[in-house]
GROMACS .gro file of C-alpha atoms in nm:
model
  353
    1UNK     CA    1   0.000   0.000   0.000
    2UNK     CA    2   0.178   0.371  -0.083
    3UNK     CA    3   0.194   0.540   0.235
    4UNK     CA    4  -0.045   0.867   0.103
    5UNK     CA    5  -0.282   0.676  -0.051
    6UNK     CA    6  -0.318   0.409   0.184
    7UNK     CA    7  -0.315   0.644   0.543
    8UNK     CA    8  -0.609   0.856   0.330
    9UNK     CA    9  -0.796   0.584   0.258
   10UNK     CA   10  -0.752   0.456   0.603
   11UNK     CA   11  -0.926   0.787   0.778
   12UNK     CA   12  -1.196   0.755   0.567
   13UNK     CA   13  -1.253   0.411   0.695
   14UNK     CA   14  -1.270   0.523   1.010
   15UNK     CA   15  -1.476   0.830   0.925
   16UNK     CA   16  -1.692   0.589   0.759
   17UNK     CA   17  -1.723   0.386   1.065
   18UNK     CA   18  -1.835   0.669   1.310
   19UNK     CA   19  -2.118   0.626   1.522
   20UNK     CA   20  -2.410   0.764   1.419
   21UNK     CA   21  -2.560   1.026   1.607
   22UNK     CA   22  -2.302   1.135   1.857
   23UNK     CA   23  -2.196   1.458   1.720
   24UNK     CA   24  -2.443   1.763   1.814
   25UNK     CA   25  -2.405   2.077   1.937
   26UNK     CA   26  -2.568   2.041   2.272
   27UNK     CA   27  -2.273   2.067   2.534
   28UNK     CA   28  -2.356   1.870   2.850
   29UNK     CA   29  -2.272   2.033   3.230
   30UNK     CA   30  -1.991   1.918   3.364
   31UNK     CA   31  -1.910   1.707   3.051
   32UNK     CA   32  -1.549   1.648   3.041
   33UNK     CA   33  -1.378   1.867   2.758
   34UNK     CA   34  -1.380   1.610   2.486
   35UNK     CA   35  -1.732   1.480   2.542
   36UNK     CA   36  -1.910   1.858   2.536
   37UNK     CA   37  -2.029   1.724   2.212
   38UNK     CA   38  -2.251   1.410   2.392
   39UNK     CA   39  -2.568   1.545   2.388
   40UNK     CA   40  -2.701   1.207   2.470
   41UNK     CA   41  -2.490   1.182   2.773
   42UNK     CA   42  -2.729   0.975   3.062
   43UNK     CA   43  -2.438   1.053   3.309
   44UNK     CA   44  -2.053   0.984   3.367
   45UNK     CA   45  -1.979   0.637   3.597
   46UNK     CA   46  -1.705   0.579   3.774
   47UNK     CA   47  -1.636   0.259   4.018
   48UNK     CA   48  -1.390   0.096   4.223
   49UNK     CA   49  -1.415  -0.211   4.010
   50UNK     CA   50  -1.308   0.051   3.685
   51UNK     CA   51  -1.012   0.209   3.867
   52UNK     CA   52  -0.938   0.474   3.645
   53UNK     CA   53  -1.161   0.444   3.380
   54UNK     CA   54  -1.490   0.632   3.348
   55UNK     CA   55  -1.792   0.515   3.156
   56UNK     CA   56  -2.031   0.752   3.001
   57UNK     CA   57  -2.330   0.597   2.923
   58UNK     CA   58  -2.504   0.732   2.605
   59UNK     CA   59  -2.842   0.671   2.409
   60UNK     CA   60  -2.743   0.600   2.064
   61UNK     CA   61  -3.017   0.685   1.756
   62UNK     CA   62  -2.906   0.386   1.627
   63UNK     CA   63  -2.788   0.011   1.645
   64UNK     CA   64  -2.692  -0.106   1.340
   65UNK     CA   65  -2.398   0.099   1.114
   66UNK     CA   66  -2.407   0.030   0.739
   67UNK     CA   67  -2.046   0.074   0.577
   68UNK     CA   68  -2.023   0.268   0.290
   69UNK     CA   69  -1.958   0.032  -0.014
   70UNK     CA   70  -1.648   0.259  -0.103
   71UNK     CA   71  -1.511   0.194   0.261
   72UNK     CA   72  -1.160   0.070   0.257
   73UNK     CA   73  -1.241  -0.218   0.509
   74UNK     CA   74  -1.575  -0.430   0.504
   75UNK     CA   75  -1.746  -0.233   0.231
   76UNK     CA   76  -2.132  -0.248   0.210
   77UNK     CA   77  -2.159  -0.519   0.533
   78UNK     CA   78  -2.344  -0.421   0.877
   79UNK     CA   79  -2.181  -0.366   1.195
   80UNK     CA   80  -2.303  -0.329   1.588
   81UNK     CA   81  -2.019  -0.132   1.854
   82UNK     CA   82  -2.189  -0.143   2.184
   83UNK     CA   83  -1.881   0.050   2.305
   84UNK     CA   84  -1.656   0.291   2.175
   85UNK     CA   85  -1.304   0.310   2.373
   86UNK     CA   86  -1.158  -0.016   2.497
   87UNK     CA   87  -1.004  -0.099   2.830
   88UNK     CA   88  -0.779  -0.368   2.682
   89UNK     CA   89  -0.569  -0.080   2.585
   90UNK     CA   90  -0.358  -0.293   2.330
   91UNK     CA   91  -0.096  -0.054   2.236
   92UNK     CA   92  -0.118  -0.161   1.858
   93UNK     CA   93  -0.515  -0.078   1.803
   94UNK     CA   94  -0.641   0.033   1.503
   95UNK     CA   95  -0.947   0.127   1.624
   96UNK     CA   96  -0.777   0.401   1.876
   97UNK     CA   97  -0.814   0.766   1.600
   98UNK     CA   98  -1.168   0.704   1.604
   99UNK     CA   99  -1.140   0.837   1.972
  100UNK     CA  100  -1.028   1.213   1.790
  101UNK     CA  101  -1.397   1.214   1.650
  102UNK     CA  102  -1.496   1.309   1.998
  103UNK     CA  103  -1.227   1.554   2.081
  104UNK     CA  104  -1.062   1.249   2.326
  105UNK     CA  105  -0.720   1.146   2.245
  106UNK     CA  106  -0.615   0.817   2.097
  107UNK     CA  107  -0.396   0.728   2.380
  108UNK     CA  108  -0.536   0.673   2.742
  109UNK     CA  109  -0.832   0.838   2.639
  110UNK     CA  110  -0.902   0.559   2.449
  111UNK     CA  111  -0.821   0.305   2.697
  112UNK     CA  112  -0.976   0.486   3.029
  113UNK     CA  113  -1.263   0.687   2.867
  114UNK     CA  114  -1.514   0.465   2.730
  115UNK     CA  115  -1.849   0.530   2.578
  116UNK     CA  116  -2.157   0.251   2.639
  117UNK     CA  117  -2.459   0.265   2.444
  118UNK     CA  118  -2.710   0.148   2.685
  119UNK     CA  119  -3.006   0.193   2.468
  120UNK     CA  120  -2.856  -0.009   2.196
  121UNK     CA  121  -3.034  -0.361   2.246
  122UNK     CA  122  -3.391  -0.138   2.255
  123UNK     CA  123  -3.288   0.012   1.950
  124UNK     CA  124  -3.175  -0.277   1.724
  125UNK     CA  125  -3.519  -0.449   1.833
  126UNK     CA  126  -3.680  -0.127   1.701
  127UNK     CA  127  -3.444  -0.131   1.348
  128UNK     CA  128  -3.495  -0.528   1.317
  129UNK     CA  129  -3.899  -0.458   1.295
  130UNK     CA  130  -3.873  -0.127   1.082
  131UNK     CA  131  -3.667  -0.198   0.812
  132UNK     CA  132  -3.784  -0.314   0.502
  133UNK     CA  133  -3.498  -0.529   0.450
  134UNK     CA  134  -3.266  -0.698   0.718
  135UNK     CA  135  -2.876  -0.710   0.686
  136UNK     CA  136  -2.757  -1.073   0.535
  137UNK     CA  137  -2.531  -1.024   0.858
  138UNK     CA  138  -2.386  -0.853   1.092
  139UNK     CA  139  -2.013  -0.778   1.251
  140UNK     CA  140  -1.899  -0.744   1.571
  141UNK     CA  141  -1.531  -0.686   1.671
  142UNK     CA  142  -1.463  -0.418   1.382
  143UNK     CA  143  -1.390  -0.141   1.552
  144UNK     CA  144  -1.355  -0.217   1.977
  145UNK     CA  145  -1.454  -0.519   2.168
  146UNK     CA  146  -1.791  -0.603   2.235
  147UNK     CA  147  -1.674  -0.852   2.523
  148UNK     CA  148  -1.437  -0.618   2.717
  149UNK     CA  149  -1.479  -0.583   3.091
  150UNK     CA  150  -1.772  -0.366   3.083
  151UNK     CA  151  -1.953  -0.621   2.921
  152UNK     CA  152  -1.976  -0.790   3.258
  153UNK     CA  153  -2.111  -0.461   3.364
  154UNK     CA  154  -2.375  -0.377   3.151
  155UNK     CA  155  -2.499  -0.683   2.993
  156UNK     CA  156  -2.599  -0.573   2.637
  157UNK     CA  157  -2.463  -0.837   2.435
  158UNK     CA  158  -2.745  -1.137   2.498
  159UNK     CA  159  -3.028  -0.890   2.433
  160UNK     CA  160  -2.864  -0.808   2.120
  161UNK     CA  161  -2.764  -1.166   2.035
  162UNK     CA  162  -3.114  -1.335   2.056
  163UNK     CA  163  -3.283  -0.990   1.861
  164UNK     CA  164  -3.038  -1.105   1.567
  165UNK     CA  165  -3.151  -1.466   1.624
  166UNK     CA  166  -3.506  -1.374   1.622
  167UNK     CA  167  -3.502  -1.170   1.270
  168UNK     CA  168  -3.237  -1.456   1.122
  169UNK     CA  169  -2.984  -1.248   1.101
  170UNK     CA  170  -2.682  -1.417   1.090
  171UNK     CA  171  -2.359  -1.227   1.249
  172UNK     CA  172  -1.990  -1.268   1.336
  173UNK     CA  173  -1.830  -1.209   1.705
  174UNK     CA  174  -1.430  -1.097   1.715
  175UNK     CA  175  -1.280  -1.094   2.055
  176UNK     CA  176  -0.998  -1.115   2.306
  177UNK     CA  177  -1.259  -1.124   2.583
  178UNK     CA  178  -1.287  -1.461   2.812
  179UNK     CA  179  -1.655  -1.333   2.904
  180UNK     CA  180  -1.798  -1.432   2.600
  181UNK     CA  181  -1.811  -1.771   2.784
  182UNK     CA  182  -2.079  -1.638   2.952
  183UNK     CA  183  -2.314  -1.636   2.619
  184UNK     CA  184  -2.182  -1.958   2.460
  185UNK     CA  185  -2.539  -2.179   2.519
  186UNK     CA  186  -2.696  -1.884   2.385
  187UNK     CA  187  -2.491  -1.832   2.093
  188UNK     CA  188  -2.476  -2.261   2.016
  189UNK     CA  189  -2.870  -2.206   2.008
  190UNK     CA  190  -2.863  -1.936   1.766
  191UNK     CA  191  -2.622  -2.106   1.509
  192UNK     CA  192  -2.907  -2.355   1.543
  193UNK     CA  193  -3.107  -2.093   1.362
  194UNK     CA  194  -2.886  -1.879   1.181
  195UNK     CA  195  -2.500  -1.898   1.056
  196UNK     CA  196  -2.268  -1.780   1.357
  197UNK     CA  197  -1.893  -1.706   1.344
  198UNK     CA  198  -1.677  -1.709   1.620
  199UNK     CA  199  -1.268  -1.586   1.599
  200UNK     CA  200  -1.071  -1.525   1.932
  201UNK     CA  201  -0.742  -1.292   1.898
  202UNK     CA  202  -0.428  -1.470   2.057
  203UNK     CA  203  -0.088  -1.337   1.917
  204UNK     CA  204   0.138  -1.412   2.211
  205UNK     CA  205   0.258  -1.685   2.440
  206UNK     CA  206   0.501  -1.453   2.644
  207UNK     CA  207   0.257  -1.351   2.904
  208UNK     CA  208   0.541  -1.084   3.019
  209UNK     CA  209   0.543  -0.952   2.633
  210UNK     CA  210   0.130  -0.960   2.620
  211UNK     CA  211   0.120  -0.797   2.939
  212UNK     CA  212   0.286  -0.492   2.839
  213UNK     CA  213   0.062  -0.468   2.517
  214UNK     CA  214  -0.234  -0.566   2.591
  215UNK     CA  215  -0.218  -0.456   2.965
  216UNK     CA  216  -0.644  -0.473   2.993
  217UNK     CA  217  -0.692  -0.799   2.797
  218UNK     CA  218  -0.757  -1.146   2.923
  219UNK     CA  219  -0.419  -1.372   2.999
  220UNK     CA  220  -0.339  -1.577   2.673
  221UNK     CA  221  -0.440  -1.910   2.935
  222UNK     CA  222  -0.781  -1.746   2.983
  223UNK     CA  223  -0.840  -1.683   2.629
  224UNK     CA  224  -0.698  -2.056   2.546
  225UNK     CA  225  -0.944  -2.172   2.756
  226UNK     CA  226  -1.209  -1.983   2.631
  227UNK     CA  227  -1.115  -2.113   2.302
  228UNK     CA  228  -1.157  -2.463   2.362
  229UNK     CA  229  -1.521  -2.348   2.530
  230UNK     CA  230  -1.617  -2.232   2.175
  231UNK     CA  231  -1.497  -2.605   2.087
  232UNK     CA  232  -1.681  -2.775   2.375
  233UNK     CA  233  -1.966  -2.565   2.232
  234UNK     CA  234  -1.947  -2.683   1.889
  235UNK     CA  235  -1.808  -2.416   1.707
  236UNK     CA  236  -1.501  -2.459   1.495
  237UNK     CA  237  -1.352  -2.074   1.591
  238UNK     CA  238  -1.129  -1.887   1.372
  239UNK     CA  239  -0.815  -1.733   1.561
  240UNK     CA  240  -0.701  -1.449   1.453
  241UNK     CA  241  -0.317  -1.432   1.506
  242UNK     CA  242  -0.232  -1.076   1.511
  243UNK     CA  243  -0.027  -0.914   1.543
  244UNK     CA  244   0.340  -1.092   1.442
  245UNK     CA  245   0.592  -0.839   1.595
  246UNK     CA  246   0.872  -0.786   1.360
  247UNK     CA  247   1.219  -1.000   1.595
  248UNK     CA  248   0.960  -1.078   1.868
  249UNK     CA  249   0.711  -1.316   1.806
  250UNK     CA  250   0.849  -1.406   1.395
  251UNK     CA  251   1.079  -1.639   1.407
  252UNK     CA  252   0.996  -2.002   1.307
  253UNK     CA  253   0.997  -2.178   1.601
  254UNK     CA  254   0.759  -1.959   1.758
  255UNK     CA  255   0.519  -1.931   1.527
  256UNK     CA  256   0.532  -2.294   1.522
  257UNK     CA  257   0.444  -2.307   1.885
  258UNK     CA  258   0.202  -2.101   1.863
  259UNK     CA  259  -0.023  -2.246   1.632
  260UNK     CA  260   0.050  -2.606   1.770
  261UNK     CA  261  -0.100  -2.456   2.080
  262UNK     CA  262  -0.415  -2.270   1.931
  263UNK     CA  263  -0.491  -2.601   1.710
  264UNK     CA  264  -0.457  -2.788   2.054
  265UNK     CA  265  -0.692  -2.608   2.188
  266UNK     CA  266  -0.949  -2.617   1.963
  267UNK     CA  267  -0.845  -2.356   1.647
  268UNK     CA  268  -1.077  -2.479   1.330
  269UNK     CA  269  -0.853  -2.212   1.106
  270UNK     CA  270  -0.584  -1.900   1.163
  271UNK     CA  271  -0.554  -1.595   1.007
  272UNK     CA  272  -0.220  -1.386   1.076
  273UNK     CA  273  -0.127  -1.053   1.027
  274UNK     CA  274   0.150  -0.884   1.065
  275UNK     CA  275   0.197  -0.563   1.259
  276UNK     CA  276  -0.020  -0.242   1.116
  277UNK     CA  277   0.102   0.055   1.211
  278UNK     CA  278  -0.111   0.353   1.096
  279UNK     CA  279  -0.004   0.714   1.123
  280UNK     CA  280  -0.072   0.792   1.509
  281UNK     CA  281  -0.075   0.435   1.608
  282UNK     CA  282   0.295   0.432   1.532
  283UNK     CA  283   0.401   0.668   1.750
  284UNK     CA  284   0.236   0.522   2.022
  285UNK     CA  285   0.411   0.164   1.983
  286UNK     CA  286   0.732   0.316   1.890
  287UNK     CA  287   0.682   0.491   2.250
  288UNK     CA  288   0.616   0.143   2.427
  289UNK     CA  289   0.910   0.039   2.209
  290UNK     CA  290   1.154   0.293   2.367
  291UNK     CA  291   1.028   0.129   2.697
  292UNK     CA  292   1.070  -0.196   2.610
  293UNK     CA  293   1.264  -0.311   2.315
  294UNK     CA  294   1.491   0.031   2.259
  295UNK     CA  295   1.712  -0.226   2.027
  296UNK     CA  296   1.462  -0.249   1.806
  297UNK     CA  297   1.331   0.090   1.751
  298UNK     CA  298   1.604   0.116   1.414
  299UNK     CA  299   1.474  -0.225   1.271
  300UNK     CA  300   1.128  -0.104   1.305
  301UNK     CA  301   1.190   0.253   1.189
  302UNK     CA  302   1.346   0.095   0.858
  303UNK     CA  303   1.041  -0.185   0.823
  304UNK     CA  304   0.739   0.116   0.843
  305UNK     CA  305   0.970   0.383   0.732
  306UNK     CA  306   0.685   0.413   0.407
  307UNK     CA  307   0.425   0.230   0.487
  308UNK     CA  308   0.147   0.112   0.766
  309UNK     CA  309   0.233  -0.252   0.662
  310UNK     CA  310   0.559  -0.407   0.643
  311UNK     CA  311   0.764  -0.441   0.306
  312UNK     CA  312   0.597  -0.706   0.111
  313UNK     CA  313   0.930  -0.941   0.125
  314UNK     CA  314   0.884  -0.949   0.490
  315UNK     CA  315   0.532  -1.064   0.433
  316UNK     CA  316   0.614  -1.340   0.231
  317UNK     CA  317   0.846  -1.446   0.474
  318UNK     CA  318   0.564  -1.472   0.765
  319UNK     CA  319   0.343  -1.599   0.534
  320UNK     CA  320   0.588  -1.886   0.401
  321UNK     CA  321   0.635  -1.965   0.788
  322UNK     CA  322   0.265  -1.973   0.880
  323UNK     CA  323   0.189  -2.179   0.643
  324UNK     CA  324   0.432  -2.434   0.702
  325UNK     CA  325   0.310  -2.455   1.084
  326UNK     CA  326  -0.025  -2.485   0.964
  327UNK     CA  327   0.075  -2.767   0.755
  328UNK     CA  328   0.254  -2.926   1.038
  329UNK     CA  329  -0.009  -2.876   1.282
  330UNK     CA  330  -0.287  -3.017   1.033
  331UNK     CA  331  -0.549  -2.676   1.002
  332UNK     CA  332  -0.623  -2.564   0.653
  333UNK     CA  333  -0.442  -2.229   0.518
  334UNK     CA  334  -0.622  -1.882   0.536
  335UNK     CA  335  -0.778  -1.806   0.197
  336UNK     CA  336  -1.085  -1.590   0.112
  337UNK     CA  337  -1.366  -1.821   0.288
  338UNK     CA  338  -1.158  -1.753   0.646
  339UNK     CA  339  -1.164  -1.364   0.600
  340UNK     CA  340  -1.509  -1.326   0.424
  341UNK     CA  341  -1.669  -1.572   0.746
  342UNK     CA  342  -1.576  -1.220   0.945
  343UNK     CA  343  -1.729  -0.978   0.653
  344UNK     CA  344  -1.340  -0.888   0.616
  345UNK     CA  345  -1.387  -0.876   0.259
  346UNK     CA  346  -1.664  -0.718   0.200
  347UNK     CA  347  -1.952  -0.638  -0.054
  348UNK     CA  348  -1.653  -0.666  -0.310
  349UNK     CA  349  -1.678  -0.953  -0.564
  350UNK     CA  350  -1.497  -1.234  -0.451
  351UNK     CA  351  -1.305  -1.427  -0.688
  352UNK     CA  352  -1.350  -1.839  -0.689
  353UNK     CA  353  -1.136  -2.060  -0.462
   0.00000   0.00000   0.00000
């Protein structure tokens, strides 16, 4: 991807995936600076159990977001973001400019500030009997977590879940949260009804390493074990192996491991990607970088000296080594059926395995 093109196109993704109905002119008392423009602010939460993180609570206007069809990432599909923020604070997010839409930083505004739209589950019932035709399915995962801690909190995603069900809707759940166990009888009955895909995120083995990324996300044991749930529950989950750090979690042997261990515990396909560094994002890593791995910070300023992604030689590389472990492990290589199962791909036309 050429750096201009590709960063442009990239903001208008995420301009395309804004919340509807969240930017008016109202300004709310006591609103904190970068939510003045909330005029569906309910009120501003904060508990011991949330150290540090506050939750506004918001009515939305709607449930369901349709993506433009000249949207960079899943063009023409439907997605559903209870939240917007994430407390798993993953230092690599993509999802972290769409913070700036609200005035709120991408850094630990994104992590400790978090929007919840409690009304959403009300709404989506209203949208499911109003429209004259339904979505062929719907994504979740696209933007922040829809099973992150507040989850446990506020509850939204069964409501939502068994709406879908009811309309046959079918829909697709990405996640690094354990608490989707909670919801796993209720989403085995509705792939009973209606087609339901499942991918966990697990990139790293080195707790220490995921720890210092990912310092709000599940343990990689929790999410293993949440991984063979989806298996106990019948569901063949994708695992979405991302990202590969560039001299940390690339070499052969590990990526072997890893995907012995994910197919172990109950992987039915992987799909890997390389670290994605947009324009923002970068500096943010490179900053946990000076913490953590200040060796690296010339190998890493050469690799996304250009571009978001890494050279394409270097992809090949990763690619040539995931496939091998995926060979050796006995699980099926990604091609477009793994991606498109998550609405990855699109409304585009889809060429024939």
């Amino acid at each position: 991807m050429e750096s201009g093109i590709g960063e442009a196109q990239h903001h208008a993704r995420l301009s395309d995936l804004r919340w509807a109905g969240q930017r008016i002119d109202a300004i709310a008392p006591g609103a904190l600076p970068g939510l003045t423009r909330l005029g569906n602010l309910i009120r501003s939460v904060r508990t011991p159990e949330f150290e540090g993180i506050t939750l506004h609570e918001v009515l939305t206007k709607s449930a369901l977001n349709h993506v433009p069809a000249t949207s960079a990432m899943l063009p023409g599909e439907w997605t559903i973001n209870p939240y917007r923020g994430c407390t798993h604070a993953c230092a690599y997010c993509f999802a972290r400019p769409t913070h700036e839409h609200l005035g709120l930083d991408m850094g630990a505004d994104f992590d400790n500030q978090l929007i919840v739209k409690v009304n959403l589950p009300d709404v989506l019932r209203r949208e499911l009997a109003t429209k004259r035709t339904l979505p062929e399915r719907v994504a979740f995962g696209t933007n922040t977590d829809p099973y992150q801690r507040a989850e446990g909190r506020y509850q939204l995603m069964p409501p939502v879940i068994d709406a879908l069900t009811g309309a046959r809707v079918s829909f697709s759940i990405l996640t690094k949260g354990s608490m989707i166990r909670r919801d796993l009888d209720r989403l085995a009955a509705a792939a009973a009804r209606v087609n339901v895909e499942l991918g966990m995120s697990i990139a790293f083995l080195d707790e220490e390493l995921r720890r210092t990324l990912e310092p709000g996300a599940p343990s990689t044991a929790a999410r293993l074990t949440t991984l063979r749930a989806m298996r106990d529950a019948g569901f063949a989950p994708t695992v979405f192996v991302a990202p590969i750090l560039p001299h940390l979690t690339d070499s052969t042997d590990q990526i072997d491991t890893l995907i012995g261990t994910l197919a172990s515990a109950g992987a039915g396909a992987i799909l890997p990607t390389p670290l994605y560094l947009m324009r923002g994002v970068k500096e943010l890593f490179f900053t946990w970088l000076r913490h953590t791995h200040q060796d690296l910070i010339p190998v890493y300023a050469d690799l996304y000296a250009s571009s978001s992604r890494t050279p394409r030689p270097y992809q090949d590389l990763i690619r040539a080594r995931v496939n091998r472990a995926l060979r050796n492990h006995g699980l099926p290589l990604p091609d477009f059926t793994a991606s498109d199962r998550f609405a990855l791909l699109g409304k585009r036309s889809i060429p024939a395995p």
